[in-house]
Coordinates of C-alpha atoms and ligand atoms in Angstrom, one line a residue:
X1 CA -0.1 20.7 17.4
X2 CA -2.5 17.8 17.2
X3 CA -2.3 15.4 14.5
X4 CA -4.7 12.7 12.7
X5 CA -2.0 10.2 11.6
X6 CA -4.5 8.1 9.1
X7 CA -2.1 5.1 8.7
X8 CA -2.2 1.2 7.4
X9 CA 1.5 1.2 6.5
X10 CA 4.6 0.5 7.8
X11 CA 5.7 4.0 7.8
X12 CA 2.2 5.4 8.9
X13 CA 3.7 2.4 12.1
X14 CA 7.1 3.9 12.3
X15 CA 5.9 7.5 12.2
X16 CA 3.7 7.2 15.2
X17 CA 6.3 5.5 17.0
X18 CA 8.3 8.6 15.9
X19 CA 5.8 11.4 16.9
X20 CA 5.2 9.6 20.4
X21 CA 8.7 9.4 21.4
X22 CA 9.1 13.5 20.9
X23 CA 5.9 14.1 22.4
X24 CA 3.8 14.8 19.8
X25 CA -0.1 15.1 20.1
X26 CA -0.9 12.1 17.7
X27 CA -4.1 9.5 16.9
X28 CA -3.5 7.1 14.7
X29 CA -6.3 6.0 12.0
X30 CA -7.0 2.9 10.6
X31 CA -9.4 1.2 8.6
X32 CA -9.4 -1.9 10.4
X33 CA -8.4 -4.2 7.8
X34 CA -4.4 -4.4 8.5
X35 CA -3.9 -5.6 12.4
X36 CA -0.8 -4.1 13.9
X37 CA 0.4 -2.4 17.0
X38 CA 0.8 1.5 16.9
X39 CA 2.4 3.8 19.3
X40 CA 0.0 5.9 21.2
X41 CA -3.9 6.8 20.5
X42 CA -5.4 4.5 17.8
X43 CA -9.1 5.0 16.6
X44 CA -10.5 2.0 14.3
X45 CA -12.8 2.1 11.1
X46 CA -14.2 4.7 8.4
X47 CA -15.2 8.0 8.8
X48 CA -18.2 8.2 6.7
X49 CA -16.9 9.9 4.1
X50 CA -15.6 12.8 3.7
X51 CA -18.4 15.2 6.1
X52 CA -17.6 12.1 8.9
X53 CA -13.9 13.1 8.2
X54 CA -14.3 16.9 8.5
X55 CA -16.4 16.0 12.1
X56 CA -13.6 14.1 12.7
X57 CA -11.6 16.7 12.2
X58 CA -13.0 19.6 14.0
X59 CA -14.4 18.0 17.0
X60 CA -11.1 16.7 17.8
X61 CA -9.5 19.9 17.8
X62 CA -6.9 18.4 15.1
X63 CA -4.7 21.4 13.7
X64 CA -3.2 18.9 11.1
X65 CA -3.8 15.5 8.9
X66 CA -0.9 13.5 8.0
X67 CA -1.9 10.7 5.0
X68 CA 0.5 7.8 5.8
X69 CA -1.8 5.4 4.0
X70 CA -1.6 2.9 1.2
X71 CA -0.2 4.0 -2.7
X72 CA -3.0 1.8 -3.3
X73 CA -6.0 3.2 -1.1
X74 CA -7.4 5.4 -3.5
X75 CA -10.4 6.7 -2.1
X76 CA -9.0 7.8 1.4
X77 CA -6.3 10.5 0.3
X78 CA -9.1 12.6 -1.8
X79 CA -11.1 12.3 1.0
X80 CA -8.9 13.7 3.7
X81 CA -7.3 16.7 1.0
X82 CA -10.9 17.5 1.0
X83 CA -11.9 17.2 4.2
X84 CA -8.2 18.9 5.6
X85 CA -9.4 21.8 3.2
X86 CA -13.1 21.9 4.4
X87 CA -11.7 21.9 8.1
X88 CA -8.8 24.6 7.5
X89 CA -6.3 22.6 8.3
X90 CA -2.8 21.4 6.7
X91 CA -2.6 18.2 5.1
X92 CA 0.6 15.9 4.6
X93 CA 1.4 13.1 2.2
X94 CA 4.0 10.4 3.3
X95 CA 3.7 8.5 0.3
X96 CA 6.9 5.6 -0.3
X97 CA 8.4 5.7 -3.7
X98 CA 7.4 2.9 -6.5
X99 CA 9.7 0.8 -7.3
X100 CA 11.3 1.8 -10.9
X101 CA 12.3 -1.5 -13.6
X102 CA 16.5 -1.7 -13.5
X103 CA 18.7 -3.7 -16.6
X104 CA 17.1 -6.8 -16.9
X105 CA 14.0 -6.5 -15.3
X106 CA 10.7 -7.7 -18.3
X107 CA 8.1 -5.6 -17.0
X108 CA 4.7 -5.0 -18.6
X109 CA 2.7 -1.8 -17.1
X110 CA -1.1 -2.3 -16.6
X111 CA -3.4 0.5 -14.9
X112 CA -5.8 -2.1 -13.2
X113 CA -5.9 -5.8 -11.9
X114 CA -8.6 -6.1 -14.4
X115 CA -5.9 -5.5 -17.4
X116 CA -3.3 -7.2 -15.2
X117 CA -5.3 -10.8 -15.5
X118 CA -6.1 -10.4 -19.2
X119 CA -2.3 -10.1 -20.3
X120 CA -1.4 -13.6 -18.6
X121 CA -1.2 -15.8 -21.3
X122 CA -3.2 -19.5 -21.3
X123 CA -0.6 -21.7 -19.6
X124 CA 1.2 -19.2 -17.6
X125 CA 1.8 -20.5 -14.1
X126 CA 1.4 -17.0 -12.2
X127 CA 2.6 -15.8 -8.7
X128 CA 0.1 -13.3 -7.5
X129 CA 1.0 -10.6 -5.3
X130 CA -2.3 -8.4 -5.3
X131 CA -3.7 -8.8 -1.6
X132 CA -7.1 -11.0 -1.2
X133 CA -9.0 -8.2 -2.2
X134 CA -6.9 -8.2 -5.9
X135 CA -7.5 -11.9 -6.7
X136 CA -11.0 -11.5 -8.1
X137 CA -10.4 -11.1 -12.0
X138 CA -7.8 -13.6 -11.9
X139 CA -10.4 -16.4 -10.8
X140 CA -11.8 -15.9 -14.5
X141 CA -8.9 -17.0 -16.0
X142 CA -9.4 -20.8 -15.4
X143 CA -6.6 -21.5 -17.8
X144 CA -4.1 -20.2 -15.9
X145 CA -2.1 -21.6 -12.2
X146 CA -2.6 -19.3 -9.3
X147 CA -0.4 -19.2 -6.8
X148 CA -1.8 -16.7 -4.2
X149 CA -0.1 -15.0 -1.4
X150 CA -1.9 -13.2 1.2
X151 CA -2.5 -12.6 4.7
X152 CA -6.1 -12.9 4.3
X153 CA -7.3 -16.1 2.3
X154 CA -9.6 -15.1 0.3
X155 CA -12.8 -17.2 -1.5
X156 CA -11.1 -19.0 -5.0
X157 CA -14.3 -20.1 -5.9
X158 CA -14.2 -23.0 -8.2
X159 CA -10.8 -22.4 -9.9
X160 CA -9.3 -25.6 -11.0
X161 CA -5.8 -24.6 -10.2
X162 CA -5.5 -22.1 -6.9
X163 CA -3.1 -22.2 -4.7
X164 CA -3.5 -20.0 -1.7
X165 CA -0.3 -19.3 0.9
X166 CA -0.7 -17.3 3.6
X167 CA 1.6 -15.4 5.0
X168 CA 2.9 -11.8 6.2
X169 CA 5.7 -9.9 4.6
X170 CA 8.6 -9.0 4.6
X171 CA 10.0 -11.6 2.6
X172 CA 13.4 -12.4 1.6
X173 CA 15.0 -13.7 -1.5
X174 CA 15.4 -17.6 -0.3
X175 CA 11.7 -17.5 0.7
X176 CA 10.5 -16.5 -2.7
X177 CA 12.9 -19.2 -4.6
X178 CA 11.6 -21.9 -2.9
X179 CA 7.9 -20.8 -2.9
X180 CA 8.4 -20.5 -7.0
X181 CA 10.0 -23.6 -7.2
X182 CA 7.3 -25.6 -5.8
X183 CA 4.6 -24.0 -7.9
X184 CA 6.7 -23.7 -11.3
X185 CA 6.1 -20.0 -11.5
X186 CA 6.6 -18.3 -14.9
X187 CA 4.9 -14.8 -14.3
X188 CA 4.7 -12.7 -11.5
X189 CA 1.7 -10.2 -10.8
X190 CA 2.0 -7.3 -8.3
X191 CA 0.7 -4.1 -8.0
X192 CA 3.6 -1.6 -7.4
X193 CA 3.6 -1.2 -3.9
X194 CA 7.1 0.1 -3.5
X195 CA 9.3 -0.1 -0.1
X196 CA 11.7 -3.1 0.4
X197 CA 9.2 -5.2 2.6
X198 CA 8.3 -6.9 -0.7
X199 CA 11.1 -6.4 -3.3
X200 CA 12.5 -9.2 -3.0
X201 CA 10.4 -10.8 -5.2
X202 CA 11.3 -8.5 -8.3
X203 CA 15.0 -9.3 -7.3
X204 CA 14.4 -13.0 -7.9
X205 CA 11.8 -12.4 -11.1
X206 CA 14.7 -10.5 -12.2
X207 CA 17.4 -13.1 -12.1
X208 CA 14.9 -16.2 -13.5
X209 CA 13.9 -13.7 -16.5
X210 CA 10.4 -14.2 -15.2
X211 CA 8.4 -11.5 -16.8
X212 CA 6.7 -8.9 -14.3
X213 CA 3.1 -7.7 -15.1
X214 CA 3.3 -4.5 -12.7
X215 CA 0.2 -2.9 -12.1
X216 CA 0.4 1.3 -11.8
X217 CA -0.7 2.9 -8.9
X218 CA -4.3 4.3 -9.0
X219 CA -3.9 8.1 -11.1
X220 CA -5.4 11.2 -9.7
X221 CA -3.9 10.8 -5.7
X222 CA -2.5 13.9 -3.8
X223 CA 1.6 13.9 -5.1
X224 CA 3.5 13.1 -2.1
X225 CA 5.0 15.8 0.2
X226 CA 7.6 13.5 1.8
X227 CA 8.8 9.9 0.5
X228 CA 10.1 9.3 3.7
X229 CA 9.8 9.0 7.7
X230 CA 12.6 11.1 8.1
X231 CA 11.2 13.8 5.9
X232 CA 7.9 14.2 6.9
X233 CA 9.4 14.7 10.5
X234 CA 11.4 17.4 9.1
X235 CA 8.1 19.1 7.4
X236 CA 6.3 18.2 10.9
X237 CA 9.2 19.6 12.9
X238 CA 9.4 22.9 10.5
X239 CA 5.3 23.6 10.9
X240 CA 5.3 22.8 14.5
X241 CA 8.4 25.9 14.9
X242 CA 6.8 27.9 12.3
X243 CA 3.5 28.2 9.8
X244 CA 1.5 25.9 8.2
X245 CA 2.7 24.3 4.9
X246 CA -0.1 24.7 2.9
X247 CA -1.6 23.0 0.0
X248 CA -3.1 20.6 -2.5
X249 CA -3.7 18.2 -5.4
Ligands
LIG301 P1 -9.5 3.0 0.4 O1 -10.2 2.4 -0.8 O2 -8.8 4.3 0.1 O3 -10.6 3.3 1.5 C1 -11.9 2.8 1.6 C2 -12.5 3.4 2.8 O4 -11.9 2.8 4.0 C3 -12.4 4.9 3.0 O5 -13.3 5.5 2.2 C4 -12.5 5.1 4.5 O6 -13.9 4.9 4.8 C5 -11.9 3.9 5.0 N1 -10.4 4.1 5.3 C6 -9.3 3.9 4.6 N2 -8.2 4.1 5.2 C7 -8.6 4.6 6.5 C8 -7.9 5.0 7.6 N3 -6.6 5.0 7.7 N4 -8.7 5.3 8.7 C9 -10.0 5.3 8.7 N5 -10.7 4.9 7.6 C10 -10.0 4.5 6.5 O7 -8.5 2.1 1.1 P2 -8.4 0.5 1.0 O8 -7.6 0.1 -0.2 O9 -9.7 -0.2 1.3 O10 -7.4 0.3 2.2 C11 -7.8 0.4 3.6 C12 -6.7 0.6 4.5 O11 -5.7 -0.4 4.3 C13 -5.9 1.9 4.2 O12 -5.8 2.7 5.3 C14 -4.6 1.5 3.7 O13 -3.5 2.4 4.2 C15 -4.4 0.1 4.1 N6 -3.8 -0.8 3.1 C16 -4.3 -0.8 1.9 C17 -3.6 -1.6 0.9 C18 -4.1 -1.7 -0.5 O14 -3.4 -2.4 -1.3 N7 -5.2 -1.0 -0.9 C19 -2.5 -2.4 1.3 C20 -2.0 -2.3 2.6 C21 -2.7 -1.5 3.5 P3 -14.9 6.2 5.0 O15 -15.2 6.7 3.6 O16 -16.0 5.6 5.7 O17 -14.1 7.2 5.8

């Protein structure tokens, strides 16, 4: 068994760690925008599409892709079901549940950041939790506060009230009080990312009655075939003693 781990996430990070320590034939995959140490072989940067992908593939002598990456990366998991399909090979989607509203949670859905900027209303003082490359619409909407966290800074432009923090997850509770006390917040934007790196913030939106403005993950991705570390293992551990397991869309 040789697999192409295409990663970005912490569990695409813990799985490697996993497939090293029992021995597994793995490379890693990233895009090059997330920096962070993986277990074993790492390759770095796009494919070119999804004929660079299939090369990829077949030149490598990879007898299975495993899509650890991003809910949000919506153009890489098409790619590789395509690609694993071109190349005859099984493909395997480790996708981390989205988080679901609870009593007392004021959440309003939105399908893109584009929708997600038009429903703050003139005033709000809004946390944004969308990455650098999310912030762009939200710069239109002048009459709003900004308060951005990222790990990236990203270009504000000429928005007369933007406030950029950078800084890495995960992030408690106590961190996200005192962040939203300093800056007033009143709304919280965040595309729904799932995992607990991150929750916290919904925890603390949740007890201030600070209404959520969750954006939906992108429609049209491969359904997950495990939700967890632990369970792809299992499907990984089940193909490498038996068949293949098939698939997709
Ligand atoms: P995307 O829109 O799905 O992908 C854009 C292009 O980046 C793909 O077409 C592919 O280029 C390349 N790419 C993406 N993931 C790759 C990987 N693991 N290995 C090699 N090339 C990859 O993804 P994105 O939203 O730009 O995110 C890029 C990476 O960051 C993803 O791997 C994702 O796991 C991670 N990430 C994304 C987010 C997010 O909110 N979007 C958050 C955290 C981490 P080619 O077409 O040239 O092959």
């Amino acid at each position: 068994m040789r697999i192409l781990l295409l990663g970005g996430t912490m569990e695409a990070k813990a799985l490697a760690e996993r497939l090293s320590r029992d021995g597994v034939d793995t490379l890693t995959s990233l895009a090059g925008r997330v920096s962070a140490q993986y277990e074993g072989k790492v390759r770095i940067g796009g494919f070119g599409g999804v004929a660079g992908l299939v090369r990829t593939i077949t030149e490598g002598a990879f007898t299975v892709v495993v899509d650890a990456t991003h809910p949000f990366a919506a153009r890489i998991s098409p790619n590789a079901v395509s690609a694993s399909e071109r190349a005859g090979v099984p493909y395997l989607r480790l996708e981390r549940p989205a988080w679901m509203p609870v009593a007392g949670d004021d959440w309003r859905s939105v399908s893109d950041l584009e929708e997600a900027a038009a429903e703050l209303p003139a005033g709000a003082r809004a946390f944004l939790a969308v990455g650098a490359g999310g912030v762009e619409p939200f710069l239109r909407r002048t009459d709003v506060s900004l308060t951005i966290r990222v790990i990236k800074t990203p270009d504000t432009g000429a928005h007369p009230c933007a406030h950029v923090v950078s800084a890495r997850g995960p992030f408690q509770a106590v961190d996200e009080r005192i962040l939203w006390d300093r800056h007033g917040i009143d709304w919280l934007v965040t595309k729904n990312a799932g995992g607990s790196a991150t929750l916290p913030k919904l925890m603390v939106a949740r007890e201030r009655g600070v209404p959520v403005i969750m954006v939906d993950r992108p429609r049209g991705q491969p359904k997950p075939d495990a939700t967890t570390v632990d369970e792809a293992m299992a499907i990984i551990a089940h193909h490498r003693s038996a068949t293949a397991f098939g698939r997709k869309m």
